[in-house]
CSV table of C-alpha atoms in Angstrom, one decimal:
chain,number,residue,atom,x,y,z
A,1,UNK,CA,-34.7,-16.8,-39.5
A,2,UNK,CA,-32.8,-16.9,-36.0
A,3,UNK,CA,-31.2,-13.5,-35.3
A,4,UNK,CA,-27.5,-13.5,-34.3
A,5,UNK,CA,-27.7,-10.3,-32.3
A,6,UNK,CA,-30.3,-10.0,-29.9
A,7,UNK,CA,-32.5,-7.1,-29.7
A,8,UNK,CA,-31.9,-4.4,-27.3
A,9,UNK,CA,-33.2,-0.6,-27.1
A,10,UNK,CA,-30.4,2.1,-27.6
A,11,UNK,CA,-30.8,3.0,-23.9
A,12,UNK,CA,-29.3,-0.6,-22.6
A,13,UNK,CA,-26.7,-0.4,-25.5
A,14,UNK,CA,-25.6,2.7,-23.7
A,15,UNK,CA,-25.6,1.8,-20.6
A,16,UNK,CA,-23.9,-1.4,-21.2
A,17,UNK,CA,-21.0,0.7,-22.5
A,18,UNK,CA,-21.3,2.9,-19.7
A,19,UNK,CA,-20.5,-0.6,-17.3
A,20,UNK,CA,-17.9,-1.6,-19.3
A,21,UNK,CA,-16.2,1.9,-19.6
A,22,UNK,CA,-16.4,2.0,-15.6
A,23,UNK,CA,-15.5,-1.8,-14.6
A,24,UNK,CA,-11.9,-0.8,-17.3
A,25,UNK,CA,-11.8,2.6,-15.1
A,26,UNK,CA,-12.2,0.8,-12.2
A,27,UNK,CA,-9.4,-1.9,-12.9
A,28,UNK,CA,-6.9,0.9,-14.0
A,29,UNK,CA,-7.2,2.2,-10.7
A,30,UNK,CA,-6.9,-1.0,-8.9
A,31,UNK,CA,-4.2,-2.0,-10.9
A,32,UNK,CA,-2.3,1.5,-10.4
A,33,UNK,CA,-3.4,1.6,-6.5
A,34,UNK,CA,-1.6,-2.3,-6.3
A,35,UNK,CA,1.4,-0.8,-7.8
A,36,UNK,CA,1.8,2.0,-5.4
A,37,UNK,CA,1.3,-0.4,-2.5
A,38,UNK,CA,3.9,-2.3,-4.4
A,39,UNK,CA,6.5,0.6,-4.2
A,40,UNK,CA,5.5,2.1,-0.8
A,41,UNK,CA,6.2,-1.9,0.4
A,42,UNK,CA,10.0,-2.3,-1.2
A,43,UNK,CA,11.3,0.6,1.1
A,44,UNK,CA,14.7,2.6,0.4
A,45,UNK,CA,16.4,-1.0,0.3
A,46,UNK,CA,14.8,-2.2,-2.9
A,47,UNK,CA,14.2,1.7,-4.1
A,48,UNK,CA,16.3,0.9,-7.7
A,49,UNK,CA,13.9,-2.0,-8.7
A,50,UNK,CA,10.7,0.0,-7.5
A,51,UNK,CA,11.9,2.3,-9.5
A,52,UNK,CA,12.4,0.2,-12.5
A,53,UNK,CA,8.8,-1.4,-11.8
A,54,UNK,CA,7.5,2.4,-11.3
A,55,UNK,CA,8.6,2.9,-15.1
A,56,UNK,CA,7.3,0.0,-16.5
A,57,UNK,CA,4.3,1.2,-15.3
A,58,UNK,CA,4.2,4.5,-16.1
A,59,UNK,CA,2.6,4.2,-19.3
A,60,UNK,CA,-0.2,2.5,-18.2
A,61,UNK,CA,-1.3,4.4,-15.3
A,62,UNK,CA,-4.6,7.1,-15.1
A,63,UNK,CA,-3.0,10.3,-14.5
A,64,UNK,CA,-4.7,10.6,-11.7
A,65,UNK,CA,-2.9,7.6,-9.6
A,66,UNK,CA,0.5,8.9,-11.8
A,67,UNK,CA,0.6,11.7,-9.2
A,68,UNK,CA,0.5,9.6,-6.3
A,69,UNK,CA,3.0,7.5,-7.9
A,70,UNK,CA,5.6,10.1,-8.5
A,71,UNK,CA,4.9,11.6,-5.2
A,72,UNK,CA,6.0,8.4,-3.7
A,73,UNK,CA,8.6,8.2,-5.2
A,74,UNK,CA,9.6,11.6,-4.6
A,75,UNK,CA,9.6,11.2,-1.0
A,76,UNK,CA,11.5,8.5,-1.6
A,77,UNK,CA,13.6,10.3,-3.2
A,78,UNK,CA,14.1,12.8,-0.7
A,79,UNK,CA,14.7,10.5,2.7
A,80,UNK,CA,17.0,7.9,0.8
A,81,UNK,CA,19.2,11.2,-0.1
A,82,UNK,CA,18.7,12.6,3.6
A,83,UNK,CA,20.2,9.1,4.7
């Protein structure tokens, strides 16, 4: 009988899930560091739709690059008001 599954120890099962957990970490942050670049490239001018793009975001950003993210836009805040 051909087996379906091939046979691994519990050691590579673990770390397999390990790789995949990181590589999913890994794109998070990629995708959350693109969107920052994305808002700290729109400027004041475009500030509404970065802000619109921010939230859409929002939800699926690590907490981690959140903070960046709303420090951004913060700043943003705070020189488009100054103007």
């Amino acid at each position: 009988c051909t087996p379906y599954w091939p046979e691994f120890r519990k050691i590579d099962f673990l770390r397999a899930i390990r790789t995949y957990e990181s590589r999913e970490e890994s794109w998070r942050r990629t995708r959350a560091q693109r969107a920052l670049t994305l808002v700290r490239a729109l400027g004041s001018t475009e500030l509404d739709e970065a802000r619109s793009v921010v939230d859409r975001l929002r939800e699926h950003l690590p907490s981690s690059e959140l903070d960046d993210v709303d420090g951004v836009v913060e700043r943003e805040n705070a020189e488009s008001s100054a103007d």
